[in-house]
Tab-separated table of C-alpha atoms and ligand atoms in Angstrom:
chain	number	residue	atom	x	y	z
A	1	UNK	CA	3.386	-50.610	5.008
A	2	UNK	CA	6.426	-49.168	3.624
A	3	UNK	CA	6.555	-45.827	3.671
A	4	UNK	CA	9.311	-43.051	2.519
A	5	UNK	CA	9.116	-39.996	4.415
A	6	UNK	CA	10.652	-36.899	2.176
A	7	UNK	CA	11.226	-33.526	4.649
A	8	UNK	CA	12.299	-30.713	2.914
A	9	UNK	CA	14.288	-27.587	3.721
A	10	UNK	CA	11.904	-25.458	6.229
A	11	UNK	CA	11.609	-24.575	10.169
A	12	UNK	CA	8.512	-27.209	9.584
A	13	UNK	CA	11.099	-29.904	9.241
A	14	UNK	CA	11.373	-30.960	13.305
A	15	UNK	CA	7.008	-31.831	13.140
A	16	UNK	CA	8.788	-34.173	10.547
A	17	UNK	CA	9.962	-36.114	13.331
A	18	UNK	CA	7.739	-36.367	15.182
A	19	UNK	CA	5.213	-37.714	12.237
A	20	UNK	CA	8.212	-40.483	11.500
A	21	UNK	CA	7.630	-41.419	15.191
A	22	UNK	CA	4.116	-41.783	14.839
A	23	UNK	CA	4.589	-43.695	11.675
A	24	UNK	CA	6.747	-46.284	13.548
A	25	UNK	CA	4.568	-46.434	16.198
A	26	UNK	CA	1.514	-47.665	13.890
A	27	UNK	CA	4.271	-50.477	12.733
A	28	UNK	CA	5.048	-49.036	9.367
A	29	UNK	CA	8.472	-49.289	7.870
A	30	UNK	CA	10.010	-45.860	7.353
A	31	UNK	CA	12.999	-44.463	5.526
A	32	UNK	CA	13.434	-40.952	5.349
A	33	UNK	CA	14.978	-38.880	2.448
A	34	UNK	CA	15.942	-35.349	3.597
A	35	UNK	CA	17.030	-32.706	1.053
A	36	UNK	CA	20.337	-31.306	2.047
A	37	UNK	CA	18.801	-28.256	3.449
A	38	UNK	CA	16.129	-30.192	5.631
A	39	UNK	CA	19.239	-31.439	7.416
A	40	UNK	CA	20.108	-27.684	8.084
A	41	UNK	CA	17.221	-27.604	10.607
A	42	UNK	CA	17.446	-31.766	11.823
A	43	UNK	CA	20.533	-33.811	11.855
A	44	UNK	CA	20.154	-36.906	10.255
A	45	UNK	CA	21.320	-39.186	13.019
A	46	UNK	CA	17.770	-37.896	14.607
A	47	UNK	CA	16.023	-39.568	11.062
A	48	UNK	CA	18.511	-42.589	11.118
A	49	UNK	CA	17.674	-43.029	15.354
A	50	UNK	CA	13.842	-43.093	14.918
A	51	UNK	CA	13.409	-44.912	11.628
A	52	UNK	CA	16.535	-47.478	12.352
A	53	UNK	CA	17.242	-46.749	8.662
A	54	UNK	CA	19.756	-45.034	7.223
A	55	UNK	CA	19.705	-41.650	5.828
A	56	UNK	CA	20.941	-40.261	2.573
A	57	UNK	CA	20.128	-37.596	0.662
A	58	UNK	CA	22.450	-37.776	-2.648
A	59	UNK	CA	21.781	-40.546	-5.346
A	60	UNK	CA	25.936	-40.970	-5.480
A	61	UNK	CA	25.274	-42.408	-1.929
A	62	UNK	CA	24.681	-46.122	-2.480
A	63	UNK	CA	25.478	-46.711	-6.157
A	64	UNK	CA	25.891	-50.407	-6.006
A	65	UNK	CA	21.709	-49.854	-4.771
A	66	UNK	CA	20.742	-48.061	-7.527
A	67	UNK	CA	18.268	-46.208	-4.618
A	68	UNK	CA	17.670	-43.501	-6.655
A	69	UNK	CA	14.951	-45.817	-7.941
A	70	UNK	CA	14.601	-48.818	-5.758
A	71	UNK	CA	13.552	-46.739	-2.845
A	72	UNK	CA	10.473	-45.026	-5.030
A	73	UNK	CA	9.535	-48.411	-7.119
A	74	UNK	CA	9.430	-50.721	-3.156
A	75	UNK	CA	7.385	-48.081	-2.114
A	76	UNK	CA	3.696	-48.385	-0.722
A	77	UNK	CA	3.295	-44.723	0.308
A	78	UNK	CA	5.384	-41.511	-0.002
A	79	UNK	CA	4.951	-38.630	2.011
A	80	UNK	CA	6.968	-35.720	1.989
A	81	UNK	CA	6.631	-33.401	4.934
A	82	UNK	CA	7.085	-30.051	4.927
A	83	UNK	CA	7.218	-29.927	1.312
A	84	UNK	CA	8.672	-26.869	0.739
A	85	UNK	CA	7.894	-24.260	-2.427
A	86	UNK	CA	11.359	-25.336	-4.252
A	87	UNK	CA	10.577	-28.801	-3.502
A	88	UNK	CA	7.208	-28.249	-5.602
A	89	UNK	CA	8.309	-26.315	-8.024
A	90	UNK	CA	11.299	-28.915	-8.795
A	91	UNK	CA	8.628	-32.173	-8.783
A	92	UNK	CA	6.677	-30.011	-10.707
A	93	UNK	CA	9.303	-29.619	-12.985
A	94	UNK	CA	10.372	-33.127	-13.174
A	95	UNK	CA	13.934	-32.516	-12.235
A	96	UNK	CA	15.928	-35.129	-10.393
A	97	UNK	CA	18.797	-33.596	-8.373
A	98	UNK	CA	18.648	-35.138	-5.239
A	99	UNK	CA	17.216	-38.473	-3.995
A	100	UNK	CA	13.910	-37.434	-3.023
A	101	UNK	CA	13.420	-35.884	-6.515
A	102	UNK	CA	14.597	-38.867	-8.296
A	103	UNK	CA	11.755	-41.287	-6.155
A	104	UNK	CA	9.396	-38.894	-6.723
A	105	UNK	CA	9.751	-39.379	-10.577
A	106	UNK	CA	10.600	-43.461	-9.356
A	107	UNK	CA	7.763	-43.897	-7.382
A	108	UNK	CA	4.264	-45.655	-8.661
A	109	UNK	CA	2.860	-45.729	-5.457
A	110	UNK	CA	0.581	-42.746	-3.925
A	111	UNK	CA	2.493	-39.567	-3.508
A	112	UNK	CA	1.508	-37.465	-0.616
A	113	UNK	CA	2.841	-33.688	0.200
A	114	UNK	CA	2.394	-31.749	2.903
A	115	UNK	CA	3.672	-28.212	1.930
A	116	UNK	CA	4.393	-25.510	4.271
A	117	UNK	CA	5.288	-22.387	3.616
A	118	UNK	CA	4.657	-18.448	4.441
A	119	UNK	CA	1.401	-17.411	2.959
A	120	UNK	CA	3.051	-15.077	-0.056
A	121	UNK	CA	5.088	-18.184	-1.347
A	122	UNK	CA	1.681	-20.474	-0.785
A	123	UNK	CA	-0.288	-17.804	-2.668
A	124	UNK	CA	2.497	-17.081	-5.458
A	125	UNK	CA	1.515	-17.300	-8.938
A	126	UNK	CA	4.121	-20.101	-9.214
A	127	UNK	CA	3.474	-22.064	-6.434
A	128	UNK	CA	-0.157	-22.215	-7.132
A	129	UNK	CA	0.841	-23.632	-10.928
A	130	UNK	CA	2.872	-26.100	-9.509
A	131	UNK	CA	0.675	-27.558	-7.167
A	132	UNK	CA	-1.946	-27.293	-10.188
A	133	UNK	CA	0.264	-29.519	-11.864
A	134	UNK	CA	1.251	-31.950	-9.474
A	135	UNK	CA	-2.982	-32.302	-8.739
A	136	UNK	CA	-3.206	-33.135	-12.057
A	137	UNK	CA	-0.664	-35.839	-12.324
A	138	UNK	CA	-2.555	-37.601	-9.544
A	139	UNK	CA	-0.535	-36.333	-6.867
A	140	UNK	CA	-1.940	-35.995	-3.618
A	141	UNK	CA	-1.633	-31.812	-1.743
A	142	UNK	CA	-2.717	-31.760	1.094
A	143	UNK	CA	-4.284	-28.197	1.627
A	144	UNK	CA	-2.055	-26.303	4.437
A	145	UNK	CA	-3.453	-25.282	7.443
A	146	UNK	CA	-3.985	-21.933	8.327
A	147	UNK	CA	-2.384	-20.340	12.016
A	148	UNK	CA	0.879	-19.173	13.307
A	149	UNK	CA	3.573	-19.246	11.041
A	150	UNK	CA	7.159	-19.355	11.924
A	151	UNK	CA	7.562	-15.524	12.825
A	152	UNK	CA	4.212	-13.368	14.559
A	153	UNK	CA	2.609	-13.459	11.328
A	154	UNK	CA	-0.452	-16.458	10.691
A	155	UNK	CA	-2.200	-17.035	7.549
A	156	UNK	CA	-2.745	-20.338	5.673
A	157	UNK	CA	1.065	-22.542	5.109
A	158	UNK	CA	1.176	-23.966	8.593
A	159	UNK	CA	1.928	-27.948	8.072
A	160	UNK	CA	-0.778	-29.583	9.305
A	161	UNK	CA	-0.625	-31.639	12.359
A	162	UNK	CA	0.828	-34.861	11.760
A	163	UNK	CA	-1.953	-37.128	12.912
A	164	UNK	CA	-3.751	-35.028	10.411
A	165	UNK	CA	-1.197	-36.350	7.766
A	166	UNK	CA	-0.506	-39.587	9.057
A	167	UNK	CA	-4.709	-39.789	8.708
A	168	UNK	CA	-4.880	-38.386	5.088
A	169	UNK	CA	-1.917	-39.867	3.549
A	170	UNK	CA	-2.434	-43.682	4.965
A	171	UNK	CA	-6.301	-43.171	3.764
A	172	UNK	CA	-4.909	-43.027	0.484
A	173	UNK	CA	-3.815	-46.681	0.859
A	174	UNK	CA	-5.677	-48.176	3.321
A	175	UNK	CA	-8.774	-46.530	2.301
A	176	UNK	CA	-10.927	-44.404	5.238
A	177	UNK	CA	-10.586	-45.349	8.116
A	178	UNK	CA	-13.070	-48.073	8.887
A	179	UNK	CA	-16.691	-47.231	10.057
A	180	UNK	CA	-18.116	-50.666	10.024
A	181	UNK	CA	-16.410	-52.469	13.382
A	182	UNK	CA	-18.923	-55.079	12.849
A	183	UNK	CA	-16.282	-57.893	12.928
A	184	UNK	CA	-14.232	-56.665	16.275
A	185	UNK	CA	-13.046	-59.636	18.449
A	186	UNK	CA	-14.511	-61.962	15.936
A	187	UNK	CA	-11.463	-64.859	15.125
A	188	UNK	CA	-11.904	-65.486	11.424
A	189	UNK	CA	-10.179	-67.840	8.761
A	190	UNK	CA	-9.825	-67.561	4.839
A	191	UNK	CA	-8.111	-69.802	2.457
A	192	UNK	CA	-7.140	-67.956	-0.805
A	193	UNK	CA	-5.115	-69.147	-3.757
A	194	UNK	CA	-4.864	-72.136	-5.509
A	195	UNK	CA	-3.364	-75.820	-4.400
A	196	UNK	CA	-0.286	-77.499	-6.222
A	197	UNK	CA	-0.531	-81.197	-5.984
A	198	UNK	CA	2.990	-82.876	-6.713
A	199	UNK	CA	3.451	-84.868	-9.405
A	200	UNK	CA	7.515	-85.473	-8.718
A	201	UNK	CA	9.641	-82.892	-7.293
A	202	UNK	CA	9.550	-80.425	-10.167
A	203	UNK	CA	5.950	-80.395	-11.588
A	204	UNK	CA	2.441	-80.352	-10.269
A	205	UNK	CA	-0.768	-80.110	-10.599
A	206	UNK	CA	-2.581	-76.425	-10.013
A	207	UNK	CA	-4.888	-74.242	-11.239
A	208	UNK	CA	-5.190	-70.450	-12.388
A	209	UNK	CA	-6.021	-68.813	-8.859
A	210	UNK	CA	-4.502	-65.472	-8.048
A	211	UNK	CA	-5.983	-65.313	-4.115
A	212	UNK	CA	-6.675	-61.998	-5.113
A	213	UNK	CA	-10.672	-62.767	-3.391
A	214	UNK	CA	-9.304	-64.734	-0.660
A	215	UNK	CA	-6.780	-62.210	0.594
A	216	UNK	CA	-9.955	-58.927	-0.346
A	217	UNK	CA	-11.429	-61.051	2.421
A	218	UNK	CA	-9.080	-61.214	4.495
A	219	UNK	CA	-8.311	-57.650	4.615
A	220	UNK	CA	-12.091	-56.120	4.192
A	221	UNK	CA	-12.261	-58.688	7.718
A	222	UNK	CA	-9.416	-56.942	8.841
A	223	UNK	CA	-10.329	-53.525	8.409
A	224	UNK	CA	-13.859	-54.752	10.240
A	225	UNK	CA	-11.841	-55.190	13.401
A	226	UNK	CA	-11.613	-59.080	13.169
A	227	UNK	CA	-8.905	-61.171	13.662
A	228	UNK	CA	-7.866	-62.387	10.733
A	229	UNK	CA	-5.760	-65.717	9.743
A	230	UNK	CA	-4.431	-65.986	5.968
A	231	UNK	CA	-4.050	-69.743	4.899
A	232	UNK	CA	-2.179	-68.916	1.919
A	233	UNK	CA	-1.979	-71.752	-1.120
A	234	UNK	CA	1.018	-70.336	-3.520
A	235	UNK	CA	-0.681	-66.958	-4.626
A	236	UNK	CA	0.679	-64.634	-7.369
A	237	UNK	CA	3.612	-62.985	-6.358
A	238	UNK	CA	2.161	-59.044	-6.417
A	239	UNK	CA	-0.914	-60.518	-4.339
A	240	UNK	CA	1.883	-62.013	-1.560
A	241	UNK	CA	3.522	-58.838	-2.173
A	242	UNK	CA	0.181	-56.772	-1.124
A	243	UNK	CA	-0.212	-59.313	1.835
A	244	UNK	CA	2.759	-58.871	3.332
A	245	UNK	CA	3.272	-55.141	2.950
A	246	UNK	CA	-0.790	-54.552	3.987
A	247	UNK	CA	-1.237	-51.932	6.401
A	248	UNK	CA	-3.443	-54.261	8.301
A	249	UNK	CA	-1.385	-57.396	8.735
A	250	UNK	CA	-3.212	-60.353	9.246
A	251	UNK	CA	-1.110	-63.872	10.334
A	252	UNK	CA	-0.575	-65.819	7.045
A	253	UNK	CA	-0.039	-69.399	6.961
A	254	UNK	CA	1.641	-70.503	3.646
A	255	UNK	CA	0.808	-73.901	2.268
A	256	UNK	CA	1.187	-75.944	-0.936
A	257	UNK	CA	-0.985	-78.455	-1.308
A	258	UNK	CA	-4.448	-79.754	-0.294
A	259	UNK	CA	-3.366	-81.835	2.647
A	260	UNK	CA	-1.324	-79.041	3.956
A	261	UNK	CA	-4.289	-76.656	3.135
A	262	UNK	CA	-6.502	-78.481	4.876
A	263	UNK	CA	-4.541	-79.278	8.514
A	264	UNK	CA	-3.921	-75.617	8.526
A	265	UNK	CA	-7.526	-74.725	8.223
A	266	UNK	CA	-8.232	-76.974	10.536
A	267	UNK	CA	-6.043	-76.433	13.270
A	268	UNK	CA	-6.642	-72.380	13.140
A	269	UNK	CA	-10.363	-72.848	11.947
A	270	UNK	CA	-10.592	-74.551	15.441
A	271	UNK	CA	-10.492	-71.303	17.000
A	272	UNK	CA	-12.107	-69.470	14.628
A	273	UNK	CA	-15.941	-68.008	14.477
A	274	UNK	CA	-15.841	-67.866	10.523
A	275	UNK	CA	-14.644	-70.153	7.989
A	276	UNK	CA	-14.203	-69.362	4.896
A	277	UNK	CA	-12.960	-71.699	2.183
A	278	UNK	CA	-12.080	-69.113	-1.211
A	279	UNK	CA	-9.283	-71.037	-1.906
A	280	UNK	CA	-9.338	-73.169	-5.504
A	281	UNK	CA	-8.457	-77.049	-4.008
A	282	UNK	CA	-7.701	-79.594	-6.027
A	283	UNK	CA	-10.002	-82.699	-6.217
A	284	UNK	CA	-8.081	-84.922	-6.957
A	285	UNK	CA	-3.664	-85.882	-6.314
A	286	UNK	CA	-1.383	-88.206	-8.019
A	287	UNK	CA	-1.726	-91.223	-5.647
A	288	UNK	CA	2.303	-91.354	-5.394
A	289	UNK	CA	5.009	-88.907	-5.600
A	290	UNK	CA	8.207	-89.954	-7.020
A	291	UNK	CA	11.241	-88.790	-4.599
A	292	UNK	CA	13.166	-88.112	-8.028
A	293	UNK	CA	12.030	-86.433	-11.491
A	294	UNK	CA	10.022	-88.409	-13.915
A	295	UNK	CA	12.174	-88.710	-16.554
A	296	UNK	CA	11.438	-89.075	-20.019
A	297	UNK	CA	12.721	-92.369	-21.947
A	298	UNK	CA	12.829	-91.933	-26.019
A	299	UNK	CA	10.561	-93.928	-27.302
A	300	UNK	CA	8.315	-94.826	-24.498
A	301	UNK	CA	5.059	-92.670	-24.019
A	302	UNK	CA	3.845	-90.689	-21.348
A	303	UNK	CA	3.307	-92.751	-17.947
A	304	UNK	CA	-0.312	-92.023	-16.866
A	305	UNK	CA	-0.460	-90.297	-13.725
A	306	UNK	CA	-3.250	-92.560	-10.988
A	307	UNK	CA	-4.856	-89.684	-9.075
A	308	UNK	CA	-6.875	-90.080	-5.609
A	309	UNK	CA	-9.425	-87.996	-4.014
A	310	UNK	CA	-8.608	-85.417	-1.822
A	311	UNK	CA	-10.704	-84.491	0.970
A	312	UNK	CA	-13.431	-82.388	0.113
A	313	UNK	CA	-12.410	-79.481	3.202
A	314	UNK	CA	-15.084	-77.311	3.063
A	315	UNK	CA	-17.728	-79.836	3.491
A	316	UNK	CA	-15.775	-81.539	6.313
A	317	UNK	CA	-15.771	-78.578	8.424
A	318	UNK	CA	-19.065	-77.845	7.551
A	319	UNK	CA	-20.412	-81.408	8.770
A	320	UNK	CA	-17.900	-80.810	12.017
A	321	UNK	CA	-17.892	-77.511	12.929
A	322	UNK	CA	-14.926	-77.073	14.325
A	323	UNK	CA	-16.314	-75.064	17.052
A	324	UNK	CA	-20.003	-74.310	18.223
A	325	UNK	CA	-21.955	-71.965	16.579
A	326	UNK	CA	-19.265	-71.519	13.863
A	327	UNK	CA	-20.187	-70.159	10.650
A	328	UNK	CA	-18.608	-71.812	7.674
A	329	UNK	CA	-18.358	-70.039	3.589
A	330	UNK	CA	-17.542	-71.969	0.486
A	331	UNK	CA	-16.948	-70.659	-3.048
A	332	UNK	CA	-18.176	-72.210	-6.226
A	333	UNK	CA	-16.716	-70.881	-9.318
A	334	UNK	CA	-18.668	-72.331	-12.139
A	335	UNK	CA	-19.317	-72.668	-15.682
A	336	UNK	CA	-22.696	-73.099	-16.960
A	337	UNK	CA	-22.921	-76.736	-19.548
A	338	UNK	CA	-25.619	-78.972	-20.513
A	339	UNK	CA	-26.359	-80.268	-17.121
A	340	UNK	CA	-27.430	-76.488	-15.725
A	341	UNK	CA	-26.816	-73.026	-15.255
A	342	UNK	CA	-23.868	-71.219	-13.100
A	343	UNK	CA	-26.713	-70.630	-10.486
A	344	UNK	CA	-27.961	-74.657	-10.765
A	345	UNK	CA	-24.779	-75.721	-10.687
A	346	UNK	CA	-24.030	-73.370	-7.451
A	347	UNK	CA	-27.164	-74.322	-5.891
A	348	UNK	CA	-26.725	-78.315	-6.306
A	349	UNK	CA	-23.452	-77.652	-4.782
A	350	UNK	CA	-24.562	-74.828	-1.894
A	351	UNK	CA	-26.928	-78.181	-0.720
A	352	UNK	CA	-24.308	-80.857	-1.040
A	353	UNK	CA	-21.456	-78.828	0.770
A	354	UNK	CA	-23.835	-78.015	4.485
A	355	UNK	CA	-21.826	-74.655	4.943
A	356	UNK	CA	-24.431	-71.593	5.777
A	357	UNK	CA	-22.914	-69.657	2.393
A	358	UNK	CA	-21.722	-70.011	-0.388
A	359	UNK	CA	-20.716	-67.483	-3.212
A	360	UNK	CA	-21.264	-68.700	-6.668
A	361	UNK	CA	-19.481	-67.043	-9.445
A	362	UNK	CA	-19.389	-67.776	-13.679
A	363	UNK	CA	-15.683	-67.926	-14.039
A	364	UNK	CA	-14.043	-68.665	-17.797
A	365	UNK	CA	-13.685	-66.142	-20.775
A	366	UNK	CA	-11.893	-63.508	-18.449
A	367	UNK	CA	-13.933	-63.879	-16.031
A	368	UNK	CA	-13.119	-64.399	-12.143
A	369	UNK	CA	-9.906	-65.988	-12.095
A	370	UNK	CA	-6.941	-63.394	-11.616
A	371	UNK	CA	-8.962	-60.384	-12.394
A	372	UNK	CA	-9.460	-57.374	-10.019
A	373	UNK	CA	-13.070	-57.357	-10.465
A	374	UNK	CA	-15.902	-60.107	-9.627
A	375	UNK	CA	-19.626	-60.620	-9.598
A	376	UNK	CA	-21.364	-63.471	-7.312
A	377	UNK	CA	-24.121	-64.740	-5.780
A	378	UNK	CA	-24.464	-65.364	-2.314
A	379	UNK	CA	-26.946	-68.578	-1.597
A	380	UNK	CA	-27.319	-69.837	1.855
A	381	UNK	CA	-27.396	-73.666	2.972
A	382	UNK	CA	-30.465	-74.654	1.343
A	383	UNK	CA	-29.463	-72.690	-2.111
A	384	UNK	CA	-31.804	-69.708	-1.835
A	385	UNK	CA	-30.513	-66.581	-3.079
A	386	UNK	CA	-29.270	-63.935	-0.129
A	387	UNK	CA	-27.410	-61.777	-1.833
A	388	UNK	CA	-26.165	-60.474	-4.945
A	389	UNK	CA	-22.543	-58.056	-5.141
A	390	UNK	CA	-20.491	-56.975	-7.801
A	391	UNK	CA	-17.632	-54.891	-8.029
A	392	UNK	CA	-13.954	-54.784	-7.023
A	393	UNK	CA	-13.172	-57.845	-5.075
A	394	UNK	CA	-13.112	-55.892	-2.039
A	395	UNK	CA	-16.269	-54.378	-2.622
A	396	UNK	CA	-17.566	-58.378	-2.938
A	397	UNK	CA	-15.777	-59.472	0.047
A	398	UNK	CA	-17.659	-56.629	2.248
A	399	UNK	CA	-20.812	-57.846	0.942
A	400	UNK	CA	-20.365	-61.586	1.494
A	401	UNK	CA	-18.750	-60.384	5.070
A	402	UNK	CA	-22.207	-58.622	5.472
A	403	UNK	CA	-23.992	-61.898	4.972
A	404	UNK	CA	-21.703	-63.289	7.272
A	405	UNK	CA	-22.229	-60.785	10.234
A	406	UNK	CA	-26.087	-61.661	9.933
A	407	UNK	CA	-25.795	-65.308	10.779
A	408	UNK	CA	-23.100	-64.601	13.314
A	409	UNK	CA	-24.837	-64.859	17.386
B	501	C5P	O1	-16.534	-78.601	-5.335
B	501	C5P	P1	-15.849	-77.332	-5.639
B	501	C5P	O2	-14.363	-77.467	-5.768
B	501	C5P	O3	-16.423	-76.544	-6.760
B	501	C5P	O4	-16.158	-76.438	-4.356
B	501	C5P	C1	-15.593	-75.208	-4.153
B	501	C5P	C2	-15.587	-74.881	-2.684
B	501	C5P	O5	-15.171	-76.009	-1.925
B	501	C5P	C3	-14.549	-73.817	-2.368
B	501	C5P	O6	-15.017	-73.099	-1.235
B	501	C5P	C4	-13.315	-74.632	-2.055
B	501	C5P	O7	-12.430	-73.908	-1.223
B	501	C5P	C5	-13.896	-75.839	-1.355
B	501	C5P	N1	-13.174	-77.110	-1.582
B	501	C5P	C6	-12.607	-77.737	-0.507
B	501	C5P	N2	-11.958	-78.939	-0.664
B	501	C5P	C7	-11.898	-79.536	-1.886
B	501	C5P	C8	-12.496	-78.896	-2.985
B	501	C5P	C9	-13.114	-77.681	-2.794
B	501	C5P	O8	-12.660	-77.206	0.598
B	501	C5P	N3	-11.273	-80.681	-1.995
């Protein structure tokens, strides 16, 4: 995850380092925006040591960067810790005379602060406002704890521990901290996104998936202590985005089209204790591919494009099993027609494909494709209903992933 760590000016500012090495330690990516009078109480070569980034805290620093609002807009998390009453009071206010103030207003991503501060200033009219303010605007205060303060006196405005921030603030974006370690030491695949098949070097053949289910599997697996391996086919840019900054990494494989889609599944699924196939593949691929651009001649029509098969993946590894006991999951997005329902359709198909699942959703008319929510129904081999779940993806992929754990040994 990338994460920018504001400290502001109080005695609370060295547990600020020691929360940025705690941070790097989990393998986050942090870069650290004191205000000038943090650095009155730690030196910035201490910031720039630990976090191997460097550390400025004027937005006439790097220009050329614009950082004032890269750093907020590349952001997955920002904490700032101690946040300090003036540091409130000017988010509060919207002002943006420093660099942490301008990524604060910069910054779309969760905003996290950690305030800490002698119990008057915490219990001030106008500290109490701001922080009223700041709640409302969806940002995150953590409430201080209460003990020794800097001098003899205790009372609540102590900055909480930093595991205790680390905890709260990466909650935020990971959601809690996973129960469920139903997957742990479990090696598991999932294709996600959508094949290209080339037509010539500039233009193929695809179709409108996002991955955004395929990679919700991947990380609700994650989070359930498996071992997760991405085969990635050409997803939407924000999902690679969320992929690759994802607090729980998982390998990714990036392919293009079918055949490369299916030897990676196959050499990683040979490892693996779950399959599961959400990519879209293509059926069928222009039988040859042209080294150079088709071009157009005036005059002449379109030449038609011969397509083969492809290799129907799912139900290979299904028939193969790529290793004993392994449990293999196929979508079916589908469109009810003449011929059946969405649930006919994905029950003719849960038989003819051998894998133990498979999750049949109506796609069309907004629905399914490239959307953040999704409704299926899980069938097992012989096309009997097993489940139903709705929801976010996620909340679909822990479902399905809760079919899966019941068939696993
Ligand atoms: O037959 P249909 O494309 O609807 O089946 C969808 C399921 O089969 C998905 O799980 C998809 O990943 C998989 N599939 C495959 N190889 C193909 C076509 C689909 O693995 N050539």
């Amino acid at each position: 995850m990338r994460i920018l760590l504001g400290v502001s000016g109080g005695i609370a500012a060295y547990k600020a380092v020691l929360l940025l090495r705690l941070l790097r330690e989990q393998g986050h990516a942090v870069r650290v925006i004191p205000t000038r009078a943090a650095l009155e109480f730690v030196g910035a070569p201490t910031f720039e040591a630990l976090s191997g980034e460097p550390v400025s805290t004027e937005v006439f620093d790097d220009v050329p960067g614009v950082q004032h609002v890269s750093l907020g807009q590349h952001a997955d998390l920002v904490i700032v810790a101690p946040a300090t009453a003036d540091l409130m009071a000017r988010a509060a206010a919207g002002l943006a005379d420093d660099l942490l103030t301008t990524t604060l207003l910069a910054a779309r991503c969760p905003v996290v602060l950690a305030p800490a501060m002698h119990t008057e200033m915490w219990d001030h009219p106008a500290t109490r406002a701001n922080v009223a303010t700041l709640r409302e605007r969806g940002v995150h205060v953590i409430e201080p704890a209460s003990g020794r303060l800097t001098g003899a006196d205790t009372g609540p405005g102590r900055l909480p521990d930093p595991e205790d921030i680390a905890r709260e603030a990466l909650s935020l974006v990971d959601g809690p901290p996973a129960e469920n370690l139903d997957l742990a030491g479990r090696r598991v695949v999932v294709s996600a996104g959508g094949t290209r098949e080339a037509i010539d070097p500039v233009r193929f053949i695809g179709n409108r998936s996002s991955g955004r289910q395929g990679v919700a599997l991947a990380q609700a697996a994650a989070a359930r202590g498996a071992d997760v391996t991405l085969v990635a086919a050409n997803l939407a840019q924000d999902v690679t985005d969320q992929v690759l900054a994802g607090p729980r990494a998982c390998s990714v494989v990036q392919v293009e089209s079918t055949t490369e889609l299916r030897d990676a599944v196959r050499a990683v699924g040979a490892e693996a204790d779950v399959v599961v196939m959400a990519a879209a593949v293509a059926d069928f691929r222009p039988a040859v591919t042209p080294d150079a651009k088709i071009k157009k001649v005036p005059g002449q029509g379109p030449a038609p494009i011969e397509l083969v098969e492809n290799p129907d993946i799912l139900a290979e590894i299904a028939h193969d099993r790529l290793r004993p006991g392994q449990v293999v999951v196929g979508f079916a997005a589908e469109t009810g027609d003449a011929g059946g329902s969405v649930l006919e359709h994905g029950r003719a198909k849960a038989r003819r494909k051998g894998a133990d699942l498979i999750a049949v959703n109506a796609v069309g008319s907004g629905r399914g494709f490239g959307t953040e929510s999704n409704e299926v129904t899980i069938l097992d081999g012989a096309g009997d209903v097993v489940g139903l779940a709705s929801g976010t993806k996620r909340e679909v992929a822990d479902a399905l992933w809760d079919a899966v754990a019941k068939l696993l040994p």
